[in-house]
Amino acid sequence: MSKKSRSRGGGGASGDDHEDLARPPPLQAVLLADSFTLKFRPITLERPKVLLPLVHMPMIEYTLTWLESAGVDEAFVFCCAHSHQVKEYLDKSGWAGKAGAGSMSVTAVESHDAISAGDALRVIYERGVIHGDFVLISGDTISNMSLKDALQEHMDRKKKDPLAVMTMILKHSKPSILTHQTRLGNDEIVMAIDPETKELLYYEDRADTSHLYVTIDKDILTNNSTLQLHNDMEDCYIDICSPEVLSLFTDNFDYQHLRRHFVKGLLVDDIMGYKLYTHELRSGYAARIDNFRSYDTVSKDVIQRWTYPMVPDVISNRDCSESRLHRQGIYKASDVTLSHSAQIGASSVVGSATSIGDHCKVLNSVIGEGCKIGKNVLINGSYVWDNVIIEDGCKVSNSLVCDGVHLKAGAIVEPGCVLSFNVEVGKNVVVPAHSKVSLLPQPSNEDSDEELEYADTNSGVTESTPFSSMRSNGDQATVPSEEDESGTSKIGTCGVVGYIWTSGDTGILEEWRQSIAPIPKEKLEELQHAVSEDDGSEDESNNPTLPDKDDSSDIAVEDDDPFSKFEKEVEETFQRALGGGVNRDNLILEINGLRLAYSLQHADCAGAVFYSVMKSALVAAQSTNDTLLKTTAEALGKWKDLLRNYTKTIDEEV
């Protein structure tokens, strides 16, 4: 994208000193060029995530271009993993220094000791480069939004309340009709927001979607007359911060993760009283690339021009021919060599100096620069990076193929695969679905908290799966594998040159959730079945949470929990009263008997009765929100005398 030069105040003498004093301070930004996660391994062992191509352009190019267009004057790029590559890119692309940097100056801040975002911000604080409010963003975030309104809101709040230290950019995201989740594979976020002030009151980024409840501290409900509970908001990881944010990280070395530690820490800190606010993005685009599935989603958004002007025909690699937009959303460089019998499908991108042979089909895919694709090749829903060789008769489905990969004739790459740099797949070899293949062995000591993006050079290697597990396409068999000194296995010219990685943390997030591949049919059925069970309002999925818990994470109620048993028995008794089996006076006697049997208080009875009343209203209301409101009011009016028996004091009412 061409950069407009803008006159900056500086060296020359001027008689307009009063104008310089009135001029607002320059807007600064901190860009984290390290994600401090392992989700893009094995690729990020060789190249930092921010330099991975997203529709032909490194992710960081989108982020820097947006920051400049949003009015940022000075950006500091914090780099740790493969910092020399990041600095080299900034120099080569013209962002670093004055020459070619346009109106935004870009400075790299390097550290080899940081293992988290918290460490990165502590380094920024120590360098003393931030002098006012700043934008904090991850280098894997793509946006075209205007910052004007969010910045103004932040500044106005600070004038009224100096304790307002951060404004987080959020966007509304409708859950998928198929999966009922906002973005499958990402953390399911639940947050509570004051609808009037937009103050963030509660944030949980590891919500358990298998249940229909979350645990919220009762003080939040006591201290706030109204709040909105959201599970339909996406965190864009774009924050407007006061300088105090950096000092807070410096004062609290426990703050490592931006959300899990810092945001949650401030929300429960009653001493300092700092406040976090939100700004909902109502126009424009913003999304973070968190894993391979969101990489696929954002790539499609770029191709379909939701990110305009961050699109291939506007920003392009300065060293190669520009892509041109053709009909059906097809982008093609002017120097592509394309056979007359080859077919390029809708929403596809083909890069400079690439040749595509006879009877090939490229459907809904991105092909990089300098690729050589033979005859009768099918590439569907995939991302093929630069200088890849795909010989005749190959098939690549919903996979990611990195620079320099060589697929020999007849090779098949099944959905969900990741072939890292310079991997070779032999003739007629079938790479099984969801395989991750790299020339580098898999490190054995991956951090379970996902704090390191790059490999420890002293780490050991795990026993990667032997490539004998890869089957042959046709009658040609793969050659026997030869084990290297580490116990991992490689295959020769008829198999695959490289290591196959085992899936990590499959107990927390299964591989298919974060994959480029379409959702497997059986998994989709499981998701739909789980949602249908929740909609049935069965007792198991609506068990209440334990009271008076300080932990803000979701708490599953065990079957042998006394309060859970008490609440179930109260509900059963209440249901009999609804059906006419128990009159009101006897209902009170039975509930009192249960209270004594379980050694509980009147407030516990009030909570159990209130839950039963509200649930009866929810079951009765089957149509609109208005119907639900009306039914709830009727139920509360009908049973208010019963509730009064157990709410003798204000505390019991609360």
XYZ file of C-alpha atoms in Angstrom:
654
model
C 0.000 0.000 0.000
C 1.422 3.374 -0.886
C 2.318 5.404 2.180
C 1.353 9.034 2.404
C 3.955 11.378 3.835
C 2.751 13.702 6.468
C 4.615 16.751 7.756
C 5.896 16.167 11.271
C 6.973 18.758 13.810
C 10.695 18.731 14.270
C 14.037 20.295 13.712
C 13.317 23.649 12.120
C 12.762 26.831 14.077
C 9.188 28.010 14.165
C 7.330 30.966 15.483
C 4.253 28.889 16.207
C 5.416 27.552 19.563
C 1.931 27.918 20.989
C 0.642 25.550 18.302
C 3.266 22.983 19.294
C 2.080 23.198 22.894
C -1.536 22.750 21.861
C -0.742 19.807 19.605
C -1.738 16.473 21.211
C 1.079 14.060 22.073
C 1.909 11.490 19.385
C -0.176 8.336 19.484
C 2.027 5.351 20.226
C 1.488 1.617 19.777
C 3.082 -1.548 21.141
C 2.907 -4.461 18.720
C 3.695 -7.890 20.150
C 5.467 -9.801 17.377
C 5.495 -12.985 19.453
C 2.283 -14.827 20.269
C 3.880 -16.807 23.157
C 1.861 -19.881 22.188
C 2.568 -23.209 20.513
C -0.503 -23.450 18.313
C 1.344 -22.877 15.030
C 4.052 -25.411 15.661
C 5.950 -26.972 13.927
C 5.969 -23.984 11.531
C 6.982 -21.441 14.174
C 10.112 -23.400 15.029
C 11.556 -21.983 11.807
C 9.684 -18.720 11.247
C 7.879 -16.371 13.656
C 4.114 -16.416 13.454
C 3.825 -12.746 12.475
C 5.866 -13.420 9.320
C 3.690 -16.308 8.155
C 1.904 -15.370 4.925
C -1.786 -14.542 5.052
C -2.975 -14.387 1.426
C 0.590 -13.657 0.248
C 1.406 -10.993 2.853
C 2.988 -11.498 6.293
C 0.488 -11.029 9.103
C 2.508 -8.168 10.578
C 2.180 -6.205 7.317
C -1.596 -6.058 7.789
C -1.181 -4.961 11.418
C 1.369 -2.226 10.695
C -0.610 -0.942 7.716
C -3.714 -0.676 9.871
C -1.894 1.081 12.714
C -0.601 3.682 10.284
C -4.023 4.213 8.743
C -5.561 4.518 12.228
C -3.357 7.508 13.031
C -0.585 5.911 15.072
C 2.565 8.025 14.940
C 5.066 5.721 16.594
C 5.020 1.913 16.819
C 7.306 -0.275 18.909
C 7.527 -3.861 17.679
C 8.482 -6.225 20.491
C 10.207 -9.315 19.126
C 11.657 -12.301 20.922
C 11.302 -15.550 18.950
C 13.338 -15.322 15.717
C 13.864 -11.631 16.408
C 16.515 -11.357 13.685
C 13.921 -12.396 11.092
C 11.434 -9.797 12.321
C 14.042 -7.022 12.315
C 15.254 -8.058 8.866
C 11.686 -7.884 7.540
C 11.105 -4.437 9.049
C 14.312 -3.190 7.391
C 13.669 -4.814 4.024
C 10.033 -3.740 3.827
C 10.843 -0.122 4.648
C 8.965 0.088 7.944
C 12.072 0.539 10.083
C 13.864 3.878 10.006
C 12.825 7.006 8.189
C 13.310 5.876 4.588
C 10.082 4.453 3.229
C 8.425 4.373 6.623
C 5.911 7.043 5.713
C 4.203 8.901 8.532
C 4.626 6.203 11.179
C 8.016 5.459 12.676
C 8.631 1.817 13.562
C 11.229 0.700 16.111
C 12.070 -2.892 17.025
C 12.440 -3.702 20.737
C 14.339 -6.952 21.154
C 14.576 -9.275 24.144
C 15.611 -12.908 24.425
C 14.467 -13.403 28.011
C 10.725 -12.812 27.680
C 8.513 -15.895 27.817
C 5.128 -14.159 28.041
C 3.237 -11.028 27.083
C 3.704 -9.821 30.656
C 7.478 -10.083 30.328
C 7.303 -8.187 27.027
C 5.436 -5.269 28.602
C 7.885 -5.177 31.501
C 10.719 -4.812 28.973
C 8.824 -1.990 27.227
C 8.433 -0.238 30.595
C 12.135 -0.607 31.384
C 13.114 0.906 28.021
C 11.080 4.029 28.840
C 9.773 4.499 25.296
C 6.054 4.970 26.104
C 5.125 8.489 27.179
C 1.327 8.485 27.135
C -1.712 6.425 26.172
C -0.918 3.718 23.661
C -2.498 1.022 21.516
C -1.599 -2.534 22.481
C -2.043 -5.091 19.717
C -0.848 -8.527 18.733
C 0.982 -8.879 15.417
C -1.462 -11.544 14.291
C -4.482 -9.211 14.402
C -6.143 -8.060 11.176
C -8.353 -4.956 11.240
C -9.678 -2.052 9.227
C -11.649 -0.367 12.030
C -11.476 3.306 12.899
C -9.904 3.992 16.274
C -11.347 7.496 16.553
C -14.442 6.700 18.643
C -12.710 4.199 20.913
C -9.843 6.625 21.554
C -12.234 9.472 22.340
C -14.219 7.305 24.759
C -11.004 6.275 26.498
C -9.775 9.863 26.846
C -13.150 11.113 28.107
C -13.287 8.383 30.751
C -9.773 9.179 31.951
C -10.721 12.823 32.522
C -13.608 11.734 34.743
C -11.918 8.742 36.376
C -8.105 8.363 36.457
C -8.563 4.722 37.471
C -9.915 3.838 33.997
C -6.706 2.303 32.623
C -7.768 0.216 29.643
C -10.400 0.012 26.909
C -10.739 -3.397 25.225
C -12.098 -3.654 21.674
C -14.814 -6.293 21.341
C -17.084 -7.314 18.516
C -20.397 -9.102 18.393
C -20.214 -12.526 16.818
C -23.217 -14.672 16.097
C -22.732 -18.336 16.965
C -22.600 -20.704 14.002
C -25.890 -22.381 13.139
C -24.001 -25.674 12.846
C -21.665 -25.536 15.843
C -23.466 -23.011 18.086
C -20.056 -21.515 18.911
C -18.746 -18.098 17.922
C -15.428 -19.320 16.523
C -14.795 -23.040 16.835
C -11.365 -23.851 18.254
C -10.908 -20.578 20.120
C -11.526 -19.950 23.789
C -15.225 -19.564 24.517
C -15.403 -16.233 26.335
C -18.065 -15.192 28.847
C -18.058 -11.625 30.136
C -20.288 -9.336 32.157
C -20.506 -5.666 31.143
C -22.307 -2.697 32.673
C -24.707 -1.659 29.884
C -24.555 2.029 30.818
C -20.860 2.659 31.478
C -19.460 -0.277 29.419
C -17.259 -1.212 32.386
C -16.029 -4.812 32.285
C -17.175 -6.601 35.438
C -16.361 -10.259 34.732
C -14.183 -12.081 32.205
C -13.791 -15.822 31.733
C -11.865 -17.088 28.707
C -12.053 -20.759 29.561
C -15.783 -21.150 29.863
C -17.134 -24.691 29.897
C -19.629 -24.759 27.044
C -20.962 -28.147 28.127
C -22.974 -26.380 30.836
C -25.405 -23.494 30.727
C -24.078 -21.667 33.777
C -21.052 -19.753 35.003
C -19.933 -18.840 38.498
C -20.016 -15.112 39.230
C -19.057 -13.587 42.553
C -22.195 -12.409 44.338
C -20.504 -9.068 45.106
C -20.699 -8.264 41.387
C -24.468 -8.702 41.501
C -24.737 -6.796 44.779
C -22.685 -3.791 43.628
C -24.190 -3.434 40.152
C -27.881 -2.789 39.662
C -27.741 -4.002 36.046
C -25.292 -5.967 33.961
C -25.276 -7.788 30.666
C -23.839 -11.290 30.513
C -22.358 -12.099 27.086
C -21.143 -15.273 25.459
C -21.548 -13.797 21.979
C -18.610 -11.366 22.041
C -15.188 -11.862 20.521
C -12.090 -10.334 22.047
C -10.148 -8.627 19.233
C -6.978 -8.262 21.353
C -6.804 -4.567 20.504
C -6.499 -2.473 23.667
C -6.173 1.241 24.342
C -4.034 1.540 27.456
C -2.956 4.192 29.892
C 0.744 4.245 30.867
C -0.273 2.814 34.246
C -0.815 -0.558 32.544
C 2.936 -0.945 32.044
C 3.711 -0.068 35.663
C 1.066 -2.552 36.841
C 2.842 -5.334 34.954
C 6.149 -4.229 36.456
C 4.707 -4.250 39.983
C 3.082 -7.673 39.553
C 5.356 -10.358 38.167
C 2.480 -12.834 38.418
C 0.888 -11.074 35.453
C 1.976 -13.159 32.456
C -1.056 -13.639 30.213
C -2.851 -10.451 29.122
C -6.319 -11.762 29.829
C -5.986 -14.758 32.120
C -3.752 -12.944 34.597
C -3.850 -9.180 34.053
C -7.523 -8.608 33.209
C -8.808 -11.125 35.737
C -6.351 -9.822 38.317
C -7.591 -6.238 38.036
C -11.229 -7.338 38.140
C -10.784 -8.995 41.544
C -8.405 -6.370 42.982
C -10.392 -4.375 45.554
C -7.391 -2.393 46.825
C -6.139 -0.416 43.814
C -9.564 0.021 42.232
C -8.405 0.163 38.614
C -11.176 -0.239 36.049
C -11.381 -1.840 32.621
C -13.848 -0.759 29.956
C -15.017 -2.107 26.617
C -15.775 -0.664 23.213
C -17.988 -2.700 20.907
C -16.967 -2.596 17.263
C -20.138 -1.932 15.251
C -18.592 -1.213 11.866
C -15.339 -2.398 10.419
C -13.417 -5.620 10.827
C -11.115 -6.980 13.529
C -10.017 -10.543 14.221
C -7.044 -12.314 15.722
C -5.500 -15.389 14.099
C -5.270 -17.713 17.071
C -4.946 -21.123 15.395
C -5.115 -22.860 12.023
C -8.907 -22.744 11.880
C -9.013 -18.987 12.467
C -6.171 -18.652 9.936
C -8.520 -20.255 7.413
C -11.459 -18.082 8.482
C -9.564 -14.781 8.326
C -7.960 -15.728 4.991
C -11.414 -16.195 3.510
C -12.519 -12.859 4.977
C -9.548 -11.165 3.286
C -10.307 -12.801 -0.062
C -13.974 -11.821 0.221
C -12.885 -8.225 0.936
C -14.383 -7.839 4.422
C -11.008 -6.378 5.424
C -10.834 -3.712 2.673
C -8.474 -1.953 2.060
C -6.372 -4.788 3.531
C -6.907 -6.959 0.437
C -4.489 -8.555 -2.073
C -4.931 -6.030 -4.896
C -4.320 -3.042 -2.590
C -1.449 -4.198 -0.395
C 0.990 -6.483 -2.160
C 4.547 -7.717 -1.955
C 6.823 -4.937 -3.150
C 9.198 -7.383 -4.884
C 6.608 -9.168 -7.035
C 3.830 -8.435 -9.477
C 0.628 -7.096 -7.973
C -2.410 -9.331 -7.810
C -5.413 -8.299 -9.860
C -9.008 -8.995 -8.926
C -11.005 -10.941 -11.506
C -14.575 -12.193 -11.598
C -15.843 -14.573 -8.883
C -13.334 -13.233 -6.373
C -10.272 -14.666 -8.149
C -6.949 -12.866 -7.594
C -4.144 -13.529 -10.051
C -0.716 -11.992 -10.621
C -0.006 -10.798 -14.161
C 2.897 -13.205 -14.688
C 1.077 -16.439 -13.792
C 1.489 -19.239 -16.359
C -1.864 -20.975 -16.588
C -2.766 -23.858 -18.904
C -5.904 -23.336 -21.017
C -7.395 -26.526 -19.590
C -6.684 -25.581 -15.959
C -9.551 -24.350 -13.783
C -9.274 -21.674 -11.100
C -12.364 -21.678 -8.905
C -14.050 -18.822 -7.066
C -12.374 -17.227 -4.028
C -8.888 -18.348 -5.046
C -5.554 -16.516 -5.194
C -2.582 -17.382 -7.412
C 0.752 -15.687 -6.792
C 3.461 -14.291 -9.015
C 5.682 -16.526 -11.191
C 3.540 -19.614 -10.527
C 2.798 -22.128 -13.291
C -0.239 -24.428 -13.330
C -0.368 -27.423 -15.704
C -3.029 -29.088 -17.818
C -6.367 -30.180 -16.342
C -5.556 -28.834 -12.868
C -8.259 -27.622 -10.502
C -7.583 -24.961 -7.857
C -10.714 -24.454 -5.789
C -11.163 -22.036 -2.874
C -7.401 -22.035 -2.293
C -4.397 -19.724 -2.058
C -1.321 -20.570 -4.147
C 1.887 -18.711 -3.357
C 4.647 -17.295 -5.516
C 7.057 -19.313 -7.645
C 5.095 -22.578 -7.372
C 5.223 -25.307 -10.024
C 2.049 -27.356 -10.276
C 1.987 -30.279 -12.697
C -0.861 -31.883 -14.612
C -4.136 -33.295 -13.248
C -3.581 -31.812 -9.795
C -6.519 -31.054 -7.477
C -6.038 -28.412 -4.768
C -9.156 -27.755 -2.721
C -9.584 -25.467 0.303
C -5.824 -25.350 0.898
C -2.991 -22.872 1.436
C 0.131 -23.517 -0.625
C 2.940 -21.089 0.170
C 5.946 -20.105 -1.963
C 8.218 -22.218 -4.189
C 6.250 -25.423 -3.751
C 6.536 -28.210 -6.324
C 3.465 -30.398 -6.841
C 3.944 -33.090 -9.451
C 1.352 -34.729 -11.690
C -1.727 -36.387 -10.230
C -1.406 -35.050 -6.681
C -4.362 -34.145 -4.495
C -4.260 -31.617 -1.610
C -7.407 -31.111 0.476
C -7.959 -28.501 3.211
C -4.325 -28.427 4.267
C -1.431 -26.017 4.717
C 1.737 -26.547 2.644
C 4.740 -24.389 3.573
C 7.582 -22.996 1.464
C 9.762 -25.417 -0.461
C 7.599 -28.516 -0.004
C 7.881 -31.122 -2.774
C 4.947 -33.465 -3.471
C 5.974 -36.185 -5.880
C 3.632 -37.689 -8.470
C 0.407 -39.196 -7.141
C 0.866 -38.009 -3.558
C -2.295 -37.322 -1.579
C -2.490 -34.905 1.359
C -5.666 -35.534 3.332
C -7.650 -32.793 5.149
C -6.165 -30.998 8.137
C -2.485 -31.642 7.369
C 0.351 -29.196 7.971
C 3.508 -29.800 5.930
C 6.258 -27.572 7.294
C 9.146 -26.076 5.342
C 10.960 -28.200 2.721
C 9.195 -31.474 3.552
C 9.208 -34.033 0.730
C 6.349 -36.473 0.173
C 7.206 -39.483 -1.943
C 5.493 -40.875 -5.007
C 1.945 -42.162 -4.370
C 2.259 -41.619 -0.604
C -0.927 -40.712 1.297
C -0.400 -38.330 4.226
C -3.152 -39.137 6.783
C -5.626 -36.479 7.906
C -4.480 -34.005 10.603
C -0.802 -34.970 10.268
C 1.854 -32.387 11.131
C 5.136 -33.048 9.341
C 8.424 -31.203 9.820
C 12.121 -31.632 9.090
C 12.645 -30.789 12.776
C 11.920 -33.371 15.497
C 9.248 -32.591 18.040
C 10.579 -30.995 21.267
C 9.714 -33.069 24.311
C 9.297 -30.273 26.855
C 6.552 -28.143 25.347
C 5.254 -25.761 27.951
C 1.786 -26.829 29.095
C 0.808 -23.191 29.686
C 1.629 -22.307 26.096
C 4.174 -19.635 26.999
C 6.926 -20.282 24.427
C 6.565 -19.971 20.682
C 10.081 -21.015 19.804
C 12.049 -24.197 20.476
C 14.505 -24.558 23.299
C 17.761 -25.455 21.610
C 18.676 -27.719 24.529
C 15.389 -29.593 24.559
C 15.099 -33.245 23.773
C 12.861 -34.760 21.150
C 9.888 -37.045 21.493
C 9.450 -40.244 19.597
C 7.551 -39.005 16.595
C 5.174 -41.372 14.876
C 6.954 -43.552 12.289
C 6.078 -42.787 8.709
C 5.296 -46.427 8.113
C 1.844 -45.353 9.289
C 1.467 -43.506 6.002
C -0.139 -45.673 3.409
C 0.494 -45.919 -0.293
C -1.737 -44.468 -2.988
C -2.076 -47.335 -5.417
C 0.033 -50.479 -5.568
C 3.434 -48.956 -4.852
C 4.568 -49.591 -1.302
C 6.633 -47.213 0.799
C 10.179 -48.252 1.630
C 10.968 -49.391 5.173
C 11.727 -46.555 7.563
C 15.132 -45.994 9.084
C 15.375 -44.790 12.678
C 17.729 -41.976 13.552
C 19.623 -41.629 16.818
C 16.705 -40.012 18.634
C 14.370 -42.911 17.949
C 12.194 -40.981 15.500
C 11.685 -42.324 12.025
C 12.247 -40.980 8.550
C 11.291 -42.316 5.170
C 13.414 -42.245 2.072
C 12.610 -41.096 -1.433
C 9.479 -43.259 -1.760
C 8.048 -42.091 1.556
C 8.338 -38.796 3.376
C 11.465 -36.901 4.393
C 10.738 -35.502 7.842
C 9.121 -36.252 11.201
C 5.450 -36.676 11.953
C 4.430 -34.872 15.135
C 2.057 -36.197 17.737
C -0.909 -34.065 18.743
C -0.479 -32.116 21.942
C -3.130 -31.363 24.593
C -5.720 -33.514 22.848
C -7.525 -33.894 26.138
C -8.229 -30.139 26.219
C -8.775 -29.319 22.579
C -9.037 -32.055 20.003
C -7.032 -31.625 16.831
C -10.045 -31.153 14.558
C -11.183 -28.077 16.480
C -8.113 -26.066 15.477
C -7.697 -27.537 12.007
C -8.237 -26.078 8.548
C -10.224 -29.204 7.680
C -14.029 -29.149 7.622
C -15.709 -30.333 10.806
C -16.025 -34.150 10.721
C -19.597 -35.337 10.400
C -19.515 -37.305 13.644
C -18.137 -34.301 15.575
C -20.796 -32.037 14.118
C -23.464 -34.496 15.246
C -21.945 -34.511 18.740
C -22.060 -30.700 18.918
C -25.653 -30.595 17.719
C -26.638 -33.348 20.148
C -25.050 -31.473 23.057
C -26.953 -28.306 22.165
C -30.248 -30.175 21.833
C -29.705 -31.669 25.298
C -29.065 -28.217 26.740
C -32.205 -26.880 25.089
C -34.155 -29.680 26.788
C -33.380 -28.075 30.160
C -32.476 -31.410 31.694
C -31.513 -31.400 35.338
C -27.954 -32.581 34.679
C -27.152 -29.642 32.420
C -28.744 -27.067 34.717
C -27.262 -27.953 38.077
C -26.610 -24.738 40.012
C -23.166 -23.733 41.075
C -21.978 -23.913 44.644
C -22.525 -20.708 46.613
C -19.877 -18.524 48.225
C -17.020 -19.641 45.996
C -14.202 -17.188 45.418
C -12.877 -18.885 42.292
C -14.262 -17.230 39.161
C -13.839 -20.308 36.998
C -16.680 -22.676 36.194
C -17.376 -25.182 38.978
C -19.097 -28.449 38.201
C -21.350 -29.671 41.017
C -20.609 -33.212 42.112
C -23.498 -35.620 42.510
C -22.758 -36.172 46.211
C -22.808 -32.455 47.077
C -25.377 -31.853 49.895
C -26.580 -28.501 48.573
C -27.127 -29.986 45.119
C -29.204 -32.803 46.607
C -31.159 -30.327 48.724
C -31.901 -28.111 45.741
C -33.077 -31.074 43.654
C -35.428 -32.196 46.399
C -36.825 -28.677 46.783
C -37.407 -28.523 43.048
C -39.175 -31.892 43.030
C -41.372 -30.740 45.919
C -42.130 -27.481 44.110
C -43.027 -29.366 40.932
C -45.551 -31.439 42.881
C -47.047 -28.200 44.212
C -47.346 -26.902 40.632
C -49.195 -30.058 39.693
C -51.593 -29.734 42.629
C -50.112 -32.631 44.572
C -49.006 -30.452 47.495
C -50.861 -27.417 48.882
C -48.986 -24.248 49.802
C -48.965 -24.744 53.559
C -47.665 -28.281 53.266
C -45.088 -27.071 50.737
C -43.604 -24.750 53.364
C -43.553 -27.551 55.921
C -41.800 -29.937 53.513
C -39.157 -27.364 52.545
C -38.527 -26.569 56.241
C -38.100 -30.291 56.886
C -35.547 -30.529 54.097
C -33.702 -27.489 55.480
C -33.378 -29.109 58.909
C -32.372 -32.463 57.405
C -29.508 -30.837 55.454
C -28.601 -28.334 58.232
C -28.986 -25.333 55.946
C -30.094 -21.712 56.413
C -33.181 -19.749 55.376
C -31.124 -18.068 52.648
C -30.384 -21.498 51.166
C -34.109 -22.210 51.052
C -34.719 -18.850 49.404
C -32.133 -19.608 46.728
C -33.548 -23.065 46.024
C -37.141 -21.816 45.868
C -36.181 -18.859 43.665
C -34.336 -21.215 41.295
C -37.404 -23.491 41.073
C -39.743 -20.545 40.435
C -37.531 -19.103 37.707
C -37.105 -22.497 36.076
C -40.869 -23.010 35.984
C -41.199 -19.680 34.151
C -38.466 -20.653 31.682
C -40.110 -23.985 30.911
C -43.520 -22.332 30.435
C -42.244 -19.609 28.074
C -41.779 -21.085 24.606
C -41.866 -18.145 22.205
C -40.495 -14.621 22.563
C -38.547 -12.651 25.163
C -41.708 -10.680 25.924
C -43.499 -13.922 26.726
C -40.647 -14.978 28.988
C -40.741 -11.627 30.831
C -44.507 -11.843 31.288
C -44.375 -15.465 32.463
C -41.549 -14.698 34.897
C -43.464 -11.767 36.419
C -46.565 -13.946 36.822
C -44.570 -16.738 38.480
C -42.880 -14.363 40.919
C -46.219 -12.735 41.752
C -47.836 -16.114 42.349
C -45.107 -17.417 44.667
C -43.958 -14.199 46.383
C -45.550 -15.212 49.689
C -43.600 -18.477 49.624
C -40.360 -16.576 49.020
C -41.128 -14.150 51.879
C -41.039 -17.069 54.331
C -37.307 -17.415 53.686
C -36.251 -13.796 53.136
C -36.595 -12.191 56.537
C -33.594 -9.899 56.134
C -32.029 -7.788 53.374
C -29.051 -10.167 53.190
C -31.375 -13.112 52.585
C -33.153 -11.185 49.849
C -29.814 -10.503 48.133
